[in-house]
Amino acid sequence: MESYRDKKQLKVDHMELLEATAPGIDLADFMPTSCIPPEELMEMVEDLIAKHIKYKPWKTFCKKVLNDEEIRTRMLMAPGAKTVHHAYVGGLLEHTLQVARASMALCDVYPNLDRQTLLVGAIFHDLGKAWELSGGLTNDYTDEGRLLGHIQIGQDKLEPFLKRSKTLEDSLKLHLKHLITSHHGEHDFGSPVRPKTPEAFVLHFADNMDAKLNIIDQAYVDMDKTGQEWSPYMRFLERNVYRAPGTPDNSKKNDDKPENQCLLPLKA
Amino acid sequence: MESYRDKKQLKVDHMELLEATAPGIDLADFMPTSCIPPEELMEMVEDLIAKHIKYKPWKTFCKKVLNDEEIRTRMLMAPGAKTVHHAYVGGLLEHTLQVARASMALCDVYPNLDRQTLLVGAIFHDLGKAWELSGGLTNDYTDEGRLLGHIQIGQDKLEPFLKRSKTLEDSLKLHLKHLITSHHGEHDFGSPVRPKTPEAFVLHFADNMDAKLNIIDQAYVDMDKTGQEWSPYMRFLERNVYRAPGTPDNSKKNDDKPENQCLLPLKA
Amino acid sequence: MESYRDKKQLKVDHMELLEATAPGIDLADFMPTSCIPPEELMEMVEDLIAKHIKYKPWKTFCKKVLNDEEIRTRMLMAPGAKTVHHAYVGGLLEHTLQVARASMALCDVYPNLDRQTLLVGAIFHDLGKAWELSGGLTNDYTDEGRLLGHIQIGQDKLEPFLKRSKTLEDSLKLHLKHLITSHHGEHDFGSPVRPKTPEAFVLHFADNMDAKLNIIDQAYVDMDKTGQEWSPYMRFLERNVYRAPGTPDNSKKNDDKPENQCLLPLKA
Amino acid sequence: MESYRDKKQLKVDHMELLEATAPGIDLADFMPTSCIPPEELMEMVEDLIAKHIKYKPWKTFCKKVLNDEEIRTRMLMAPGAKTVHHAYVGGLLEHTLQVARASMALCDVYPNLDRQTLLVGAIFHDLGKAWELSGGLTNDYTDEGRLLGHIQIGQDKLEPFLKRSKTLEDSLKLHLKHLITSHHGEHDFGSPVRPKTPEAFVLHFADNMDAKLNIIDQAYVDMDKTGQEWSPYMRFLERNVYRAPGTPDNSKKNDDKPENQCLLPLKA
Amino acid sequence: MESYRDKKQLKVDHMELLEATAPGIDLADFMPTSCIPPEELMEMVEDLIAKHIKYKPWKTFCKKVLNDEEIRTRMLMAPGAKTVHHAYVGGLLEHTLQVARASMALCDVYPNLDRQTLLVGAIFHDLGKAWELSGGLTNDYTDEGRLLGHIQIGQDKLEPFLKRSKTLEDSLKLHLKHLITSHHGEHDFGSPVRPKTPEAFVLHFADNMDAKLNIIDQAYVDMDKTGQEWSPYMRFLERNVYRAPGTPDNSKKNDDKPENQCLLPLKA
Amino acid sequence: MESYRDKKQLKVDHMELLEATAPGIDLADFMPTSCIPPEELMEMVEDLIAKHIKYKPWKTFCKKVLNDEEIRTRMLMAPGAKTVHHAYVGGLLEHTLQVARASMALCDVYPNLDRQTLLVGAIFHDLGKAWELSGGLTNDYTDEGRLLGHIQIGQDKLEPFLKRSKTLEDSLKLHLKHLITSHHGEHDFGSPVRPKTPEAFVLHFADNMDAKLNIIDQAYVDMDKTGQEWSPYMRFLERNVYRAPGTPDNSKKNDDKPENQCLLPLKA
């Protein structure tokens, strides 16, 4: 930074092309990132596992997958989608965390559900997205992503861990694979198989709902800036969305929101 | 009851046709009823209101509607649907309670939602069903039910209470009406308007999910009797459903279920 | 208006913002309006009532609704839709009149239809549109319009009149409400309930046909200017429309059309 | 007919298999037939032509087609459909007449329509049905009917008459062919081309409406016998239909209906 | 062509508007044309007839149609579609040839098919396109094309030849007409009747596949220029298409393609 | 077999329950089987590989998979579907062979296709069906089949072979996986990803066409017995199918068909 004719001037002496994954490089310095840093989101996911998963083989399985270096690195950086929702570094983890939380909250209302398998399914349902999208500065689909889709990629990534787990029952492995394969809910949305267990229905609902609520939350951020009550037409939702005036004296305080625009609740 | 040639014989001296609503007649003696008696379900609903609704005008509104004699009587007897789900006395209340619980559980995960308006919407979203179906021994659609549908009927029943409430803001009234009108989620499912607020999305998901989980639960009851892992083809879900073997040592005990086949959690 | 360097110049000394409903203001001076003034269209509607409705309670009901000050004022100004068809002051009345006329014409061909209930349904089927759209210079959807839709709004407006009418049979009230609720014909088009009486089918057809013929008529006006035989692609109809050369010596004279571009027949 | 042990007995001396088209055989003696005899329906159609068609080449064209011996014979016997609507001798003519009447009634409401071309289209829109169905005692689809459909067959039958008419403008011929080809309204219903002129829209609506009203009328005949207000589920309409109580003192007298169950108005 | 200030300059002395069909005018000099000249494509079609059609009446029928002057002229110039595929002079013949070749190749795999009728159907399935599109420099739909569609037009053109052929069995004529009428496969794609014989299924598949492969081939030509592996989003296919790296040492040589961009195999 | 009172009598001394896969047991003795024995079909598949696949890594890959004992055993026994098509021992191989043949035949017509990758895709596209269906005497879906579907199962079976092949390019592996994943063509039919290469389009068409032609062939076998020209309504095809009279003197002789009802051509 120099001065030139009384104006500040950026002088570039030297330029170097760094890989996005080069040591010391934090992509979050260059790109929109989740409010809560990805590492903290990952810890929150691990806390959920610690809290809900009591069955040793599931616990081990989750630990092995999340501690795999390539998987962990990619999960920390991955967006939740290309453009529609959670399109920022940490977006995949933020979405994963909320789907897992919603699933656990629903297990309190429907206690007959297999809470542990459902949680494993929630945590890994979109794993393939970490390879479906290139992430990084140009967040585009990869060849693999377009030709196979994230459901297939996710299955391929989990398969070796499932094979290696000798203690996990085949029926649980099959149920987990079903949860992942069916989580889009309908053929139309790219699920080769539709949900056939209550856990698969719940995972699909939680996934679908979180994606939509995130889209609306982002529209709200823009509407806050302009003071509009109605969003512009949103192609993905095929409608305009509305911010209804809230119930007065609502026990919920919105105080944390204006501060950092961080829509994810810190502890839910 | 007499004996005739060593066989017990029922002798009918006198028959009288009683109205289903005659005093001293409890339809639940003649028909399948929710495990938890409707009166207790109603209390649980009122407990939810007491716990979550802090805004006086909402509290008063709920109380006025639920204490209206015709409304309360009909809500206590009404089934949740004609045949597909919750097709028993108390079914409407059971469905209402679970949708309300699920909505509140999701408000913990998404704290920006307007929890109070959502709860009022959840409690009254299917109110019209108490008139759409005749209930009673022949649970068929009424003329009104077929010609207007339960969304319109429900709006008509709530309208006078909304008009009488001078303290409730017009914007909250409008939001409540939107929640009810849009709760089927899509035009295809009979919603004249689709959800346009996050609360409306959540109500639609909770409603849809509870109906489906109840259908599966009822299929499970039948499958338990025959020991099958797969249900027969279920027309409404357009698929067979599967009972996946649960995670071993699951913290959830199934002990209460075999006893009374009561699928609704007592305290969620 | 002054002269400035030999050019006429409009000089504004004073500007005042007037409400569109201010006394002495006729919106039609500022906006496109139906060829036949709204007041005359209203009289034509009232003539139809006088001609076809013999049953006193229906006659009284119609008079009460049409003479309600807010309703009458709004009906006179309301467009028939936001942009697609009848998007001008008087458009709602013009559409209402043609749907009513078409319904009556079809009663001659199908004499078993309940002509009177059908006419009442035709006249009030789109009543809610007078609140769904803001009308005026910026003809946009109102909050109420987007969150409830004109079918629900219309029902809400008619409900008090229906309640007050002690002589009208409940079955006729129910039929009228069914006609309004089902007039879009299919769930897909926002009808919560589909037509279940022949009168409801006829009203739906007449409504649908009039909207489409009005769209084509407007395209013809544009095509007349350019001499084209084919319209540009029309998004709402999802096609181009064609003006076929007419049968020669057709008894119909087109003479009145070029004069005033008024497509509505003066006496049908 | 003899007597045998005091019981009447039918004695068959001789049996002969007669062609349905054999001279002296009137199929109507053996099969359900339209209330108004087909010959009278044909006269009513011809009266409509006399009344509305002033253009000589259209008049000649209609006469030539209707006086073709094979065409006239088949039109007189043909049903309107296989089972769904107008499934009786004379059904095609009854349907044709009502579609033509409805089209003419709508021309009064929309006077810009080309009334004459529309009438010719209405009269011949279903001509192919006279070959699509075998008619007679076993009213099944013919090979031609299944492999080409009645739209194509009708075009093939009219083509020679169109070619022979030297005075009719090519543009009118093309419009007529368009009316026939597009009369099902949507690709889904088997129209290779969708309506692109207002006349084609009106013909499609009139055709669709008449088919549905005839189905409902037939359901009403059955409901009258059992006193039901609701029909059974009707597969073609995908709903139950309702007979709403009519407006009292309705000017329409239902007296002629109970007498002969003839639903077609004698003079409309 | 002159020189003006050292630059070449085109000087126009005289301009004359020539009809596209004027003698001595070859449209191919002004417009994109198939790599193989239309006349050669026509010969290839005739070679296929010579090779596969042994039944005299079919042979005669094909010859008569193809040697009709108007038909031959139009077939030689016609594009295969307006914009989507084969949109160049000779496109219709190129498409026709490939559909015919694919059909014959499939007859080797499914020898029970009626190879000869299928070939006649393949050759004439899109005949109507030669009138549906104006072809020439402004390749737009004709009135006839928009109002009737190419299926109907094609039938009309073949009808006189079918009538004149006394030796061809009616059942074969009917089968040919069915092949043409059903070749779009589904109502949605404008087929008034869906395929009901195996030959009709095969023709539909071959037609559909050739159109799509031609679209992809054209996308590949563009991708070759830019070196992209993925095409832009293709509206008609509703996706991006990918050029997968081929199997090495593939016996197929791509040598002829870079030279002339001619995608049609010279001898298949 | 004994004689008892002059009647033959089967006397069972001893019964043993044998596994369907027990040595010396040929399921084909107890069940409908493909005309050509599965072993011969497998040889035909291997001949196709020998003829078309020149690239060593593909050749080795195919050999490794087909010689895997479990895979080969299951492929030899598997049906092509549960009930709709190829529902007999050997059905999967028969379908596989025809899809492969059709794909190769189409490569002659479209020589730019990657013939080798396409053939590998054709041979393994339905591999998962050998585990999706139990095969054997009760040919029902397995849990795995219902919860994952044959596309996912097939990928899982091929994955280890793909991993082990060090010489095969990643891009070819990816293309093969895309061919399998997209072969149902549309999301609606359970493809998580739609075809994005011309080879994937061709495989989808060949698969779809062969399934439909096999269904029709089986209908023809039944129709031959009763002499009908039209099949009964076929739920899967949603239509009746027709056997059109063939072109006379057709070069194809049907002589082999009446003998053994074997619809698969011996050499195509």
PDB file of C-alpha atoms in Angstrom, chain B residues 143-149 151-152 155-156 159-160 163 174 177-178 181 187-193 196-197, chain C residues 143-149 151-152 155-156 159-160 163 174 177-178 181 187-193 196-197:
ATOM      1  CA  ASP B 143     -72.678 -32.518   2.939  1.00  0.00           C
ATOM      2  CA  GLU B 144     -70.869 -29.493   4.294  1.00  0.00           C
ATOM      3  CA  GLY B 145     -67.653 -31.494   4.439  1.00  0.00           C
ATOM      4  CA  ARG B 146     -67.848 -32.573   0.824  1.00  0.00           C
ATOM      5  CA  LEU B 147     -69.077 -29.263  -0.559  1.00  0.00           C
ATOM      6  CA  LEU B 148     -66.783 -26.911   1.373  1.00  0.00           C
ATOM      7  CA  GLY B 149     -63.946 -28.966   2.869  1.00  0.00           C
ATOM      8  CA  ILE B 151     -60.340 -25.700   5.671  1.00  0.00           C
ATOM      9  CA  GLN B 152     -63.322 -23.511   4.766  1.00  0.00           C
ATOM     10  CA  GLN B 155     -62.381 -20.662   8.963  1.00  0.00           C
ATOM     11  CA  ASP B 156     -66.135 -20.168   9.259  1.00  0.00           C
ATOM     12  CA  GLU B 159     -64.400 -16.131  12.182  1.00  0.00           C
ATOM     13  CA  PRO B 160     -66.871 -14.988  14.890  1.00  0.00           C
ATOM     14  CA  LYS B 163     -64.227 -10.709  15.000  1.00  0.00           C
ATOM     15  CA  LEU B 174     -54.470 -12.699   9.148  1.00  0.00           C
ATOM     16  CA  LYS B 177     -56.014 -17.561   8.862  1.00  0.00           C
ATOM     17  CA  HIS B 178     -53.102 -18.015   6.486  1.00  0.00           C
ATOM     18  CA  THR B 181     -55.747 -21.956   4.735  1.00  0.00           C
ATOM     19  CA  HIS B 187     -52.829 -26.729  -4.354  1.00  0.00           C
ATOM     20  CA  ASP B 188     -52.863 -30.414  -5.253  1.00  0.00           C
ATOM     21  CA  PHE B 189     -53.732 -31.292  -1.692  1.00  0.00           C
ATOM     22  CA  GLY B 190     -56.535 -28.759  -1.538  1.00  0.00           C
ATOM     23  CA  SER B 191     -54.804 -25.691  -0.146  1.00  0.00           C
ATOM     24  CA  PRO B 192     -56.221 -22.669  -1.967  1.00  0.00           C
ATOM     25  CA  VAL B 193     -53.059 -20.811  -0.984  1.00  0.00           C
ATOM     26  CA  LYS B 196     -45.804 -18.088   2.523  1.00  0.00           C
ATOM     27  CA  THR B 197     -44.333 -17.746   6.013  1.00  0.00           C
TER      28      THR B 197
ATOM     29  CA  ASP C 143     -51.412  -8.948   1.908  1.00  0.00           C
ATOM     30  CA  GLU C 144     -54.845 -10.408   2.413  1.00  0.00           C
ATOM     31  CA  GLY C 145     -54.966 -11.351  -1.258  1.00  0.00           C
ATOM     32  CA  ARG C 146     -51.687 -13.217  -1.162  1.00  0.00           C
ATOM     33  CA  LEU C 147     -52.220 -14.865   2.206  1.00  0.00           C
ATOM     34  CA  LEU C 148     -55.838 -15.932   1.799  1.00  0.00           C
ATOM     35  CA  GLY C 149     -56.761 -15.706  -1.882  1.00  0.00           C
ATOM     36  CA  ILE C 151     -62.044 -17.368  -2.778  1.00  0.00           C
ATOM     37  CA  GLN C 152     -61.580 -17.162   0.994  1.00  0.00           C
ATOM     38  CA  GLN C 155     -66.625 -16.134   1.465  1.00  0.00           C
ATOM     39  CA  ASP C 156     -65.712 -13.917   4.412  1.00  0.00           C
ATOM     40  CA  GLU C 159     -70.841 -14.739   5.356  1.00  0.00           C
ATOM     41  CA  PRO C 160     -72.524 -11.929   7.362  1.00  0.00           C
ATOM     42  CA  LYS C 163     -76.135 -15.298   8.387  1.00  0.00           C
ATOM     43  CA  LEU C 174     -74.450 -24.179   1.208  1.00  0.00           C
ATOM     44  CA  LYS C 177     -70.775 -21.332  -0.938  1.00  0.00           C
ATOM     45  CA  HIS C 178     -69.919 -24.479  -2.869  1.00  0.00           C
ATOM     46  CA  THR C 181     -65.338 -22.362  -3.334  1.00  0.00           C
ATOM     47  CA  HIS C 187     -57.127 -28.173  -6.911  1.00  0.00           C
ATOM     48  CA  ASP C 188     -54.292 -27.162  -9.215  1.00  0.00           C
ATOM     49  CA  PHE C 189     -55.971 -23.847  -9.883  1.00  0.00           C
ATOM     50  CA  GLY C 190     -56.531 -23.179  -6.194  1.00  0.00           C
ATOM     51  CA  SER C 191     -59.978 -24.602  -5.615  1.00  0.00           C
ATOM     52  CA  PRO C 192     -59.952 -26.318  -2.217  1.00  0.00           C
ATOM     53  CA  VAL C 193     -62.952 -28.335  -3.388  1.00  0.00           C
ATOM     54  CA  LYS C 196     -69.797 -31.468  -7.340  1.00  0.00           C
ATOM     55  CA  THR C 197     -73.036 -30.124  -8.807  1.00  0.00           C
TER      56      THR C 197
END
